[in-house]
Short mmCIF file of C-alpha atoms and ligand atoms in Angstrom, two decimals:
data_model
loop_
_atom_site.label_atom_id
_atom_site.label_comp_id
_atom_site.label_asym_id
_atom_site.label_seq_id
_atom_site.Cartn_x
_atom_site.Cartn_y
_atom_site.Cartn_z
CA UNK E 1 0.00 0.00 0.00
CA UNK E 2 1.85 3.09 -1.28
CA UNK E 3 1.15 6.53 1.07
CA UNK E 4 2.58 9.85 -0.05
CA UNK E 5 0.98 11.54 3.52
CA UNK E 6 3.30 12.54 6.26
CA UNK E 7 2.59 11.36 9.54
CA UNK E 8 -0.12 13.87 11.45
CA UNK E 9 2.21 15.52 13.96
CA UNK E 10 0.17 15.89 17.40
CA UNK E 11 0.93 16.86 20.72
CA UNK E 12 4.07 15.47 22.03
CA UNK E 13 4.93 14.40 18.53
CA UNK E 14 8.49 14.66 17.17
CA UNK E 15 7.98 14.87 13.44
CA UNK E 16 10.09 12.58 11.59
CA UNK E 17 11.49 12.37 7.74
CA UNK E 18 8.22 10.67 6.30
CA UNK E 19 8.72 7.71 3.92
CA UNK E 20 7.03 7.19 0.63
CA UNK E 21 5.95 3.56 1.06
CA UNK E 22 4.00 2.07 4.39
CA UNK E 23 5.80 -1.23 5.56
CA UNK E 24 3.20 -3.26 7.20
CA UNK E 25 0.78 -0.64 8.01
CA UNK E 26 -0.51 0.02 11.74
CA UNK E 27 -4.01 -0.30 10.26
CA UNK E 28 -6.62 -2.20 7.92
CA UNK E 29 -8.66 -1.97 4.95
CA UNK E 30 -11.69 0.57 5.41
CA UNK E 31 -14.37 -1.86 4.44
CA UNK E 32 -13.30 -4.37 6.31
CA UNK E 33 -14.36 -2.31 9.58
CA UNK E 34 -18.01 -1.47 7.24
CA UNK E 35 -18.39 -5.63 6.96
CA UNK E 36 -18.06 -6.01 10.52
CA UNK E 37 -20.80 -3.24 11.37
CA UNK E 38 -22.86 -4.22 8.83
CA UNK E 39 -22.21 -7.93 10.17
CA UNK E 40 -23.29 -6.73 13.73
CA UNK E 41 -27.15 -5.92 12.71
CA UNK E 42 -29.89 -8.82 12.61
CA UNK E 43 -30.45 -10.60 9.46
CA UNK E 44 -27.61 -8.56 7.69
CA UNK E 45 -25.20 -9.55 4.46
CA UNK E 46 -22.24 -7.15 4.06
CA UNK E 47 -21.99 -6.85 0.13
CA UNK E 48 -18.94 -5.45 -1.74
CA UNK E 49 -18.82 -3.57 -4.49
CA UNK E 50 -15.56 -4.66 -5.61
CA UNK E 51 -13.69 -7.50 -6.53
CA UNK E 52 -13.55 -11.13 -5.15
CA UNK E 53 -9.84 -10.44 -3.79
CA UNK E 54 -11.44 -7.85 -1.64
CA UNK E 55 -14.25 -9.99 -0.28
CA UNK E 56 -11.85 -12.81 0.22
CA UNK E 57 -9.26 -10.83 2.42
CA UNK E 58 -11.91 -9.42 4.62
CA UNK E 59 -12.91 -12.53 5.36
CA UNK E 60 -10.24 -14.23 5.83
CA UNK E 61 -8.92 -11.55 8.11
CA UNK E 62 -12.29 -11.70 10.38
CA UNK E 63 -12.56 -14.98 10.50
CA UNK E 64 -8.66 -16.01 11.46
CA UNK E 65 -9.90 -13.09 14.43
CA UNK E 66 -13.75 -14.60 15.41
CA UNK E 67 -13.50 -17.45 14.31
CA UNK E 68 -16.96 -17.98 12.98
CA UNK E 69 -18.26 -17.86 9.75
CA UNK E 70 -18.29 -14.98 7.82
CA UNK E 71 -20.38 -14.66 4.35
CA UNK E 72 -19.45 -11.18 1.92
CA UNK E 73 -20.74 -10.78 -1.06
CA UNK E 74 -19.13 -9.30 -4.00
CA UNK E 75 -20.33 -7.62 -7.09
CA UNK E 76 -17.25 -9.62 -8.38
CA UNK E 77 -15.27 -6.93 -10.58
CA UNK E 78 -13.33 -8.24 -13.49
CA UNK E 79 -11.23 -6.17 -16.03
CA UNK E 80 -14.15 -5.47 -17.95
CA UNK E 81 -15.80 -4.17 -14.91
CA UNK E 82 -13.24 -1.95 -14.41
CA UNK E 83 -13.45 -0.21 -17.66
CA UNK E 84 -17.06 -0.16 -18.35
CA UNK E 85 -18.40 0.16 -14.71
CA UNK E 86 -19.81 -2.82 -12.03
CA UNK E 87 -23.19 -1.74 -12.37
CA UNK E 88 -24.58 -4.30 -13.75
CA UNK E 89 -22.25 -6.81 -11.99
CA UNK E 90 -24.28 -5.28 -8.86
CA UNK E 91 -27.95 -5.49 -9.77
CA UNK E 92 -27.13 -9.35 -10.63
CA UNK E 93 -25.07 -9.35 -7.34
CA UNK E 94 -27.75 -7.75 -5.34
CA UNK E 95 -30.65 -10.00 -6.57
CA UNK E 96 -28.64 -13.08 -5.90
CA UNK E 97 -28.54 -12.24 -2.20
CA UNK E 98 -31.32 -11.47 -2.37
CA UNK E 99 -32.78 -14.26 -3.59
CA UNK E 100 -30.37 -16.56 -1.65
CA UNK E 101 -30.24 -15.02 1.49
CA UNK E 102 -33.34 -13.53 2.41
CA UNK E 103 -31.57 -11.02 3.96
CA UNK E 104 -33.51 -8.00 6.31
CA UNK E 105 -30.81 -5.76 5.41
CA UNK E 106 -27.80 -5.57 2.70
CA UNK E 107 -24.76 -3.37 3.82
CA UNK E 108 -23.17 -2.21 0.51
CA UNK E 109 -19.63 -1.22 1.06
CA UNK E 110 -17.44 0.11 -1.58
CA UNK E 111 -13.96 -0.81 -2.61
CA UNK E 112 -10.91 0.85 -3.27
CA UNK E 113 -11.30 -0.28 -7.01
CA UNK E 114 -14.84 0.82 -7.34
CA UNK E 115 -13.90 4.03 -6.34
CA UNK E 116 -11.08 4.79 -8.16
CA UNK E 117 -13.33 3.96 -11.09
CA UNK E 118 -16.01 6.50 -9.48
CA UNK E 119 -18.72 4.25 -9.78
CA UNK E 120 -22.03 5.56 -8.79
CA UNK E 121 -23.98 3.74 -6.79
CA UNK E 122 -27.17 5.27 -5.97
CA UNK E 123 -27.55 5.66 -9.68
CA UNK E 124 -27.27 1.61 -9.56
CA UNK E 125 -29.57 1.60 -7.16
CA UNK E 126 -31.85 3.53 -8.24
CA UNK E 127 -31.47 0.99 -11.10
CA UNK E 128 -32.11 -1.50 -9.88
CA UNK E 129 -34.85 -1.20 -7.53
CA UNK E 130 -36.85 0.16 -10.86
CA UNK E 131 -35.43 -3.81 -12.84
CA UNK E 132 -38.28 -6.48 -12.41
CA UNK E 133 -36.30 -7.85 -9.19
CA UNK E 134 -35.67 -4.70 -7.50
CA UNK E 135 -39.16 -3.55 -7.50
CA UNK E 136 -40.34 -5.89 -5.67
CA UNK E 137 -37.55 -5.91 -2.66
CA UNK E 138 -38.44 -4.31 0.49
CA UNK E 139 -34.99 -5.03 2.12
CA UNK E 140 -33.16 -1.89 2.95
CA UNK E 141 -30.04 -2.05 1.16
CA UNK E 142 -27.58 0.79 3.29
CA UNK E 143 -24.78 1.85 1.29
CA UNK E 144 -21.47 3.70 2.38
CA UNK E 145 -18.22 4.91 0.89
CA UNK E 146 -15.05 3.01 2.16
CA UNK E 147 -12.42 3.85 -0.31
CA UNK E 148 -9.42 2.26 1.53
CA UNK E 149 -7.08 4.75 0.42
CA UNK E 150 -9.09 7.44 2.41
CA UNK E 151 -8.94 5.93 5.78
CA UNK E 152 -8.70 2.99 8.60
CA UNK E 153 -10.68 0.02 9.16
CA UNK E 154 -12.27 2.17 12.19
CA UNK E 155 -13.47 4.92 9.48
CA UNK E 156 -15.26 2.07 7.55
CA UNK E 157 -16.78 1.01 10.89
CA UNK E 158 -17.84 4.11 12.24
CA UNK E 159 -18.96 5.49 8.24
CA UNK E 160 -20.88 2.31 8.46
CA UNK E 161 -22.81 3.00 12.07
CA UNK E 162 -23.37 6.34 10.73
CA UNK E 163 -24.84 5.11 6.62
CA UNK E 164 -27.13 3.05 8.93
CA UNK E 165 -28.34 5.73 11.27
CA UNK E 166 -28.94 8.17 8.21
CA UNK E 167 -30.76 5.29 6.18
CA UNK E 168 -32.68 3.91 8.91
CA UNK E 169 -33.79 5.92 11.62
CA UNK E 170 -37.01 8.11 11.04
CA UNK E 171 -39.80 9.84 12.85
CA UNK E 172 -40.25 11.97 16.01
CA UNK E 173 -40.27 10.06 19.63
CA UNK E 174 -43.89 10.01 19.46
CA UNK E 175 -43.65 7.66 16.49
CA UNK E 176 -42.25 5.10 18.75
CA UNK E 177 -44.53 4.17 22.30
CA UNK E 178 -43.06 2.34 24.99
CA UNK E 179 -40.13 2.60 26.69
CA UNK E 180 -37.43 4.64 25.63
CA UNK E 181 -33.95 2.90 25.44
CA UNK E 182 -30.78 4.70 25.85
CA UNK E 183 -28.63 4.23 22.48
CA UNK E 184 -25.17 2.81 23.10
CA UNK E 185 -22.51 3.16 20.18
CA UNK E 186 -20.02 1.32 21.06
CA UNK E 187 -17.30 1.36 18.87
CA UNK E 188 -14.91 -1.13 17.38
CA UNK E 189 -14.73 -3.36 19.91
CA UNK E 190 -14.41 -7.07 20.85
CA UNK E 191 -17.60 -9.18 20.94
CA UNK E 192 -17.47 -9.69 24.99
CA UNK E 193 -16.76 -5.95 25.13
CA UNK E 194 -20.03 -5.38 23.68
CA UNK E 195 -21.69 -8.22 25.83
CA UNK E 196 -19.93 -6.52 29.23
CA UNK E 197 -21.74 -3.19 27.93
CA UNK E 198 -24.93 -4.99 28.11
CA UNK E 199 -24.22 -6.33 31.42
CA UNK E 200 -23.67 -2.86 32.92
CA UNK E 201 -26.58 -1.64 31.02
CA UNK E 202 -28.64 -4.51 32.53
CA UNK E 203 -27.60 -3.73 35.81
CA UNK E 204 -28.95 0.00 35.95
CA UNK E 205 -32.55 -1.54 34.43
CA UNK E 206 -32.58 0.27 31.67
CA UNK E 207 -33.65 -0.69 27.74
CA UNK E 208 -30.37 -0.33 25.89
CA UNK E 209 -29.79 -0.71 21.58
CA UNK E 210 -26.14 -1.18 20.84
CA UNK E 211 -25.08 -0.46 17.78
CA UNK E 212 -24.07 -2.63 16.13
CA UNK E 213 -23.86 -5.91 17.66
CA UNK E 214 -21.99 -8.68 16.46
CA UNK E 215 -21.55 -10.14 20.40
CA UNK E 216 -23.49 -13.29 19.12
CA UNK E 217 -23.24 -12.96 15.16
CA UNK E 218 -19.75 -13.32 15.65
CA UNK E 219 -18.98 -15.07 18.78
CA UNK E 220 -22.46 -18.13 19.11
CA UNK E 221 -22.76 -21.16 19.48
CA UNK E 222 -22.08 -24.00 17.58
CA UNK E 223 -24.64 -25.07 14.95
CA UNK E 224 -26.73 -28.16 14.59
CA UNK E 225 -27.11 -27.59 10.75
CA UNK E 226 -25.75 -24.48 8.80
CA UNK E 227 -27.07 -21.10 8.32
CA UNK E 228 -27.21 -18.55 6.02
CA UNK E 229 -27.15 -15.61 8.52
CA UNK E 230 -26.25 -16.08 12.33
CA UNK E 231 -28.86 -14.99 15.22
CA UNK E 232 -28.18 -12.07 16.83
CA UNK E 233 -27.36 -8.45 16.09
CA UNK E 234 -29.16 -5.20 16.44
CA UNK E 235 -32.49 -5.20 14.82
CA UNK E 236 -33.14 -2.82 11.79
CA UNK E 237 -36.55 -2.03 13.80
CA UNK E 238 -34.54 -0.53 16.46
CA UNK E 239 -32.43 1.28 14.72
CA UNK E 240 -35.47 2.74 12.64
CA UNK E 241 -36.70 3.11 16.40
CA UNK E 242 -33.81 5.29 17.43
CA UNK E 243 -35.19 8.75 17.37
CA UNK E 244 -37.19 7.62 20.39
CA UNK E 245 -33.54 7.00 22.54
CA UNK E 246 -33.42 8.59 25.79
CA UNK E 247 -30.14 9.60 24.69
CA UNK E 248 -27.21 8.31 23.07
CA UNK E 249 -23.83 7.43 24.03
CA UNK E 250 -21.04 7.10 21.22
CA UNK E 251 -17.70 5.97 22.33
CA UNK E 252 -14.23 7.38 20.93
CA UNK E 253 -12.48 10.67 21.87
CA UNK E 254 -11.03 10.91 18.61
CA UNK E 255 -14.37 9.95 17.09
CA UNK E 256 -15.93 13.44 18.64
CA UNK E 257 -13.68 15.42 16.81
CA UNK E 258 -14.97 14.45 13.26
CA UNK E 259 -17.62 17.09 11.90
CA UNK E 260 -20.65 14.15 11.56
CA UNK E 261 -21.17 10.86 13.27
CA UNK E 262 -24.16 8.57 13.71
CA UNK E 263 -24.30 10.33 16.80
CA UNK E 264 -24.69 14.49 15.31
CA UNK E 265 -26.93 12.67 12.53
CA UNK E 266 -29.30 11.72 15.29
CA UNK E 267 -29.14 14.88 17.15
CA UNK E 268 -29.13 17.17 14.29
CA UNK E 269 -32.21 15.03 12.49
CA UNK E 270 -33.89 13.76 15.28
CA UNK E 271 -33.27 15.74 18.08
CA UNK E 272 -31.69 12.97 20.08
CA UNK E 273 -29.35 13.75 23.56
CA UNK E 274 -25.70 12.73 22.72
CA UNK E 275 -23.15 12.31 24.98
CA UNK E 276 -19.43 11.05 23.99
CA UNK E 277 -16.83 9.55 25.95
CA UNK E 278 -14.12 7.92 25.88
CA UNK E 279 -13.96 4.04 25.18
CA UNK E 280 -14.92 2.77 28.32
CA UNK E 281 -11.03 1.33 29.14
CA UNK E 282 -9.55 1.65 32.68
CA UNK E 283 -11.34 2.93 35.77
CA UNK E 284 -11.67 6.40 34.73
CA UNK E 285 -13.23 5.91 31.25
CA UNK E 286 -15.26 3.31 32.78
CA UNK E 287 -16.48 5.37 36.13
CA UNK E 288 -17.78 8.21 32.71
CA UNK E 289 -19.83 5.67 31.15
CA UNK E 290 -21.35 4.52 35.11
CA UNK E 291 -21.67 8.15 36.29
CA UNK E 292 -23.63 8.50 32.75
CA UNK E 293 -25.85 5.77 32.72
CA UNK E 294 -26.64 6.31 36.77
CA UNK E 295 -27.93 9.80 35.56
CA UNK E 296 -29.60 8.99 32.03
CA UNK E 297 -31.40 5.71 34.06
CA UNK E 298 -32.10 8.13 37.20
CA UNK E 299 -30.70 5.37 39.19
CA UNK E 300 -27.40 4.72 41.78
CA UNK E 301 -25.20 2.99 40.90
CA UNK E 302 -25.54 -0.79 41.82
CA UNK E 303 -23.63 -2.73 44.67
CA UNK E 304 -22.47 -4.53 42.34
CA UNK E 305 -20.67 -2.67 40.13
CA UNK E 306 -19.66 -0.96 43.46
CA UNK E 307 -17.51 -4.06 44.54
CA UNK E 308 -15.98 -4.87 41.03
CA UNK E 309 -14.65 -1.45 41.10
CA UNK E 310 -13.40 -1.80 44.63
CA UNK E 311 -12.07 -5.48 43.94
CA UNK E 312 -10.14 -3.79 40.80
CA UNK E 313 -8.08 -1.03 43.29
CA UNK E 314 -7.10 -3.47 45.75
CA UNK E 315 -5.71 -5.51 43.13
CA UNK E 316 -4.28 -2.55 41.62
CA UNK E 317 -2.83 -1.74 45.39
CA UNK E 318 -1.47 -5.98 45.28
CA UNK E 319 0.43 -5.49 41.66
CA UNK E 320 1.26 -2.00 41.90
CA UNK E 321 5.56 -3.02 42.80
CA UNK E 322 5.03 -5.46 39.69
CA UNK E 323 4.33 -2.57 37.63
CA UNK E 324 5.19 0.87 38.41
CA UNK E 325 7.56 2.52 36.05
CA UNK E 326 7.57 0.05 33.10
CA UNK E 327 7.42 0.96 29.98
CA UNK E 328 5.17 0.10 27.19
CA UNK E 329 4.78 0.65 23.64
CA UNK E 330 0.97 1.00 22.86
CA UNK E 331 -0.36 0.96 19.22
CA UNK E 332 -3.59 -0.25 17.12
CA UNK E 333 -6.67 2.20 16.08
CA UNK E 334 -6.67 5.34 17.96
CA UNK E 335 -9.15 5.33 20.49
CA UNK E 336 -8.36 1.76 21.75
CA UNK E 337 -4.93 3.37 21.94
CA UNK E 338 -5.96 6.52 24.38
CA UNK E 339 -8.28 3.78 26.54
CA UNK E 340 -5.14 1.45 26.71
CA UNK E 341 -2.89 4.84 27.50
CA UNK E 342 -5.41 5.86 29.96
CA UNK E 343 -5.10 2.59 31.56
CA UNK E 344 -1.43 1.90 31.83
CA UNK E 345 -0.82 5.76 33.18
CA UNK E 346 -3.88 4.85 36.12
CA UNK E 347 -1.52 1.76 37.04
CA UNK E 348 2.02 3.59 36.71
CA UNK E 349 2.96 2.07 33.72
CA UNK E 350 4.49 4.52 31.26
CA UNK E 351 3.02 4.61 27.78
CA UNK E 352 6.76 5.80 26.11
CA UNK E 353 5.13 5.35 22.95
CA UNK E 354 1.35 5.40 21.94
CA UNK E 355 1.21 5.55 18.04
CA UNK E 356 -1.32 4.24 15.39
CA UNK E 357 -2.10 3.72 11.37
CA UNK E 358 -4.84 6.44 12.02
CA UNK E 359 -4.84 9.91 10.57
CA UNK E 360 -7.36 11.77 12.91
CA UNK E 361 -5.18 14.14 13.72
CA UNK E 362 -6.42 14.22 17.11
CA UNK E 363 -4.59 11.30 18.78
CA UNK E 364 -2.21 13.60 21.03
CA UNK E 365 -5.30 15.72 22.32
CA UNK E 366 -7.33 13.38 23.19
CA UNK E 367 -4.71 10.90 25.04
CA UNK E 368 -3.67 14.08 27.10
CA UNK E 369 -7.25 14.78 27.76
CA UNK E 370 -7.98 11.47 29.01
CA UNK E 371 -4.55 11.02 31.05
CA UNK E 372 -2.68 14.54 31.63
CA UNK E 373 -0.25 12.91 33.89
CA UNK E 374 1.22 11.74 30.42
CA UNK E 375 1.66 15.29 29.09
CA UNK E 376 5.92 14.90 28.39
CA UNK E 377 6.17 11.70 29.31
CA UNK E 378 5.02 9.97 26.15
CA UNK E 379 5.55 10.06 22.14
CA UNK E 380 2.71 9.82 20.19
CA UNK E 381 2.62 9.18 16.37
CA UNK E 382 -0.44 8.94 14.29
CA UNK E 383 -0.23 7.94 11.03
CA UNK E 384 2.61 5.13 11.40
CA UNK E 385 3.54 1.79 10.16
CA UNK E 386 5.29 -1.24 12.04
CA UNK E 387 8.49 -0.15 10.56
CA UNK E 388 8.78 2.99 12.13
CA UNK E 389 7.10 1.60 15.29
CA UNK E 390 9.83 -1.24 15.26
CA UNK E 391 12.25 1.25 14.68
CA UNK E 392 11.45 3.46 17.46
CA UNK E 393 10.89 0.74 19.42
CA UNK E 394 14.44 -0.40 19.11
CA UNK E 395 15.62 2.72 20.31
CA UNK E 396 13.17 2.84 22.95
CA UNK E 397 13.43 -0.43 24.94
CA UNK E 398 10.24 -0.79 26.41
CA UNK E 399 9.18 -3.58 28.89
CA UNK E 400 6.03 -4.42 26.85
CA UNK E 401 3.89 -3.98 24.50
CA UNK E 402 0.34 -3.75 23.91
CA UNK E 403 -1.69 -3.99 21.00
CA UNK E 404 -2.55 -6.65 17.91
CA UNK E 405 -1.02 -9.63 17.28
CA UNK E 406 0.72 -7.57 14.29
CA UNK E 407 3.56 -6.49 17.04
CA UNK E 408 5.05 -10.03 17.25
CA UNK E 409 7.60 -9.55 14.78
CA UNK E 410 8.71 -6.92 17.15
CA UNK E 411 8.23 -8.27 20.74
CA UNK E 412 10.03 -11.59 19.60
CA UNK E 413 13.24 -9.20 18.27
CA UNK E 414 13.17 -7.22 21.30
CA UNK E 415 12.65 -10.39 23.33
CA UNK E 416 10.17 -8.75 25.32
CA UNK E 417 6.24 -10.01 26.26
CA UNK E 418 3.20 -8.83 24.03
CA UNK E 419 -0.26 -8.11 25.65
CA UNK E 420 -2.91 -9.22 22.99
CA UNK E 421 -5.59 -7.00 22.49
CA UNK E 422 -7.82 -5.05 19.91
CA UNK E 423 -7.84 -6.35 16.49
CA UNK E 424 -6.44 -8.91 14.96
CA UNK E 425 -5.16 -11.39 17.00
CA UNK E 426 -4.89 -14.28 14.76
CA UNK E 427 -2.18 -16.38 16.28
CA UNK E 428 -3.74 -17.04 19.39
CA UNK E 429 -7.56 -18.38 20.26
CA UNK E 430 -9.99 -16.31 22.09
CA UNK E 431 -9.07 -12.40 20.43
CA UNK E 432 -13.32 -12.28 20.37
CA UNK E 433 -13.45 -12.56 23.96
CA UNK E 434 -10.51 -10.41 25.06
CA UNK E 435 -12.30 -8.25 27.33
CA UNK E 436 -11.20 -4.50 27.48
CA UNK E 437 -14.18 -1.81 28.86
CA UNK E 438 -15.75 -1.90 32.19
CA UNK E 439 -14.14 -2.51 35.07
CA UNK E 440 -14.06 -6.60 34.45
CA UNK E 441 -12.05 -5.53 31.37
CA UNK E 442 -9.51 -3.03 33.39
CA UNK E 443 -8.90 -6.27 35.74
CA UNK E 444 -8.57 -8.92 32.93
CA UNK E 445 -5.82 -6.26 31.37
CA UNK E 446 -4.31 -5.29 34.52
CA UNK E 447 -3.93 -9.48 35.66
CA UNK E 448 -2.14 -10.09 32.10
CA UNK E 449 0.22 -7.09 32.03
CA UNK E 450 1.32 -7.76 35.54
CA UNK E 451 1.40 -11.78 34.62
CA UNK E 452 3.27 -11.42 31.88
CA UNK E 453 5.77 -9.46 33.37
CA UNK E 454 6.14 -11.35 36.26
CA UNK E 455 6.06 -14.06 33.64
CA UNK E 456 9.68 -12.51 31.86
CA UNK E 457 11.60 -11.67 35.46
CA UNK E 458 11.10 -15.45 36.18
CA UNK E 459 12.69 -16.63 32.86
CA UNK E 460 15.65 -14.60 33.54
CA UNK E 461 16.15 -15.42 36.77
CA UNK E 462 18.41 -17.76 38.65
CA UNK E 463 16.24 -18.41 40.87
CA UNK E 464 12.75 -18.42 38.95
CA UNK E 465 9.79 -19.68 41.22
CA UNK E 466 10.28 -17.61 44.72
CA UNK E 467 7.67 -15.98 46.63
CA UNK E 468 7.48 -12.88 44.48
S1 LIG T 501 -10.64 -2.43 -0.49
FE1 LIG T 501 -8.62 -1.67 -1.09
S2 LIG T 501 -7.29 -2.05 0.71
FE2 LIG T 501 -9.17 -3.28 0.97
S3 LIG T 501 -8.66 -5.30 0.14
FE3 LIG T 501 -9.62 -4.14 -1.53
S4 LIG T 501 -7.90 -3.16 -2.63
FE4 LIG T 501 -7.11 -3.84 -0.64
#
């Protein structure tokens, strides 16, 4: 992938000489993140427009990660499709899920390919819902712009959330009787992150639609038989449902710096209460998103969740001697990157460099806004790939790191532990049930990072088991 940008310089950053090719980029394909919001609502195909290759690399990349199924279609470009246009392509592609499937929604991502070529889809859609088969479909078929060469996986995610929020969600409050749920946009995160937010949610008694889903879609059961399209997922009725929300929460300090979200779509078109934190990850983020649902529910906050956050100091007041002072490189998509910052700073651990494939621009502000105790004491670096991470990591000597399984080539040349978290981890089991938010999550991260390190001063000592 060739990338004539400079790195973003933001706070804390030392700008570097930037290089005209990206070695192993700190980041993923844009529609990948769309396929895997798309693949979080009920009775949902993510659809391509692009080539096979595409289709096949996505899923090949979630699966290796969830490992579940994972159906894309593809409008299946060829050469000629390239030249003349994939509109037809997609009308025969669109009918054949259609057909197939019996989707309740199709979540039509575009390529980089399809892009290039400027292919415009609403025209095809407007195409084809006036052909013979198109008439008669009453599935919603959400479309959204991922050119990868404009962004990150997390922009195809989030552009996603927000394509379905704009297509979807109509009416006044009134529209919608009953209860009023609070609207929880989560964010790219792991499939028992998103069940842990429904746990918290559960506990305060209030309705809650996440959005999207994929805690079940991607991470079930096994099957008796096979099926087309998992259980699970949000339903398009609730999202349709959504400007009845109480309010809405949408995760990602970085995210509330861009202009529009699903979140200023519902507030600016339906009126809807936003608030926007942080991702819930460590005890600060996560005591914003309590405090907020305590006040949006009208309701303490439970015993509970009380004692899990008073289990999670003592043990940080147990580990602390394990931990204080090391150093850790952090990288991945940005606001996993500020949570996991956030984190490490709360236990003492020094962040020495927190940098990711992602261009926001806003990466410095917002981990200094949600940790100032870093302010000097970190480098940040948006816009990077593994070689300049490995690079600086070389220089830097850190205890740790934290991220993807994508830093192995690194921790195994600097012979030093990696923390698995975020996305991908593909050479280990369980990356779907890594669980980061809440204050489960902060305990589950603090236990390994302390673990692991404990794990390394063993190996290299004489003495090895001792009480420690
Ligand atoms: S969309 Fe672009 S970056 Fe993603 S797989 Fe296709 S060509 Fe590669």
């Amino acid at each position: 992938m060739i990338s004539s940008d400079p790195p973003f310089s933001t706070a804390g950053d030392e700008t570097e000489p930037y290089p005209n090719a990206t070695t192993n980029a700190c980041k993923l394909c844009t529609p990948l993140g769309a396929c895997l919001a798309f693949r979080g609502i009920e009775g949902a195909v993510p659809f391509l427009h692009g080539s096979q290759g595409c289709a096949t690399y996505i899923r090949r990349y979630l699966i290796s990660h969830f490992r579940e199924p994972m159906d894309i279609a593809a409008s299946n470009f060829s050469e000629s499709s390239a030249v003349f246009g994939g509109g037809a392509n997609l009308k025969t592609g669109l009918a054949n899920v259609l057909r197939q499937y019996q989707p309740k929604l199709i979540g039509l991502a575009t390529t980089c390919l399809s892009e290039t070529i400027g292919e415009d889809v609403p025209g095809h859609l407007n195409d084809f819902a006036g052909s013979p088969e198109g008439a008669q479909n009453e599935t919603p078929i959400v479309p959204v712009s991922t050119a990868s060469f404009r962004g990150t996986h997390v922009d195809g995610f989030h552009d996603a959330v927000k394509a379905l929020v704009q297509s979807l969600a109509k009416g006044t409050p009134e529209s919608f009787p009953g209860h009023a749920p609070i609207a929880v946009l989560p964010g790219m995160v792991s499939a028992a992150d998103l069940r842990e937010i429904k746990r918290i949610a559960r506990e305060f008694g209030v309705p809650l639609t996440l959005l999207p889903d994929y805690s079940e879609t991607l991470d079930g059961p096994s099957w008796a038989d096979y099926e087309k399209l998992p259980t699970g997922g949000t339903p398009v009725a609730a999202i349709r449902a959504l400007p009845r929300s109480r309010a809405m929460i949408e995760c990602g300090r970085t995210l509330a710096y861009r202009g529009s979200t699903a979140a200023t779509v519902a507030k600016d078109k339906h009126g809807v209460e936003i608030h926007r934190i942080g991702l819930p990850i460590g005890l600060r983020e996560t005591d914003a998103l309590i405090r907020l649902l305590s006040s949006l529910s009208g309701r303490p906050v439970p015993h509970s969740l009380k004692l899990e956050r008073g289990r999670l100091l003592d043990s940080w007041v147990d580990g602390h001697k394990y931990v204080f002072e090391k150093r850790a490189i952090v990288y991945g998509e940005e606001d996993l990157v500020v949570g996991l910052a956030s984190l490490l700073a709360e236990i003492g651990i020094i962040p020495i460099l927190c940098a990711s494939g992602g261009k926001s621009g806003r990466l410095g502000d917002a981990i200094l806004s949600a940790a100032p105790s870093l302010k000097g004491r970190c480098e940040i670096r948006s816009g990077v790939d593994f070689a300049e991470i490995s690079s600086r990591g070389a220089e830097l000597r850190p205890d740790f790191l934290i991220g993807s399984s994508k830093g192995y080539s690194l921790a195994r040349k600097l012979g030093i532990p990696l923390i698995r978290c975020g996305f991908p981890i593909h050479d280990r089991i369980g990356g779907q049930r890594v669980l980061h938010v809440g204050y489960a999550g902060a305990q589950q991260l603090f236990d390994s990072i302390t673990n692991a390190l404990l794990e390394r001063k063993q190996a290299d000592s004489a003495i090895g088991y001792s009480y420690l």
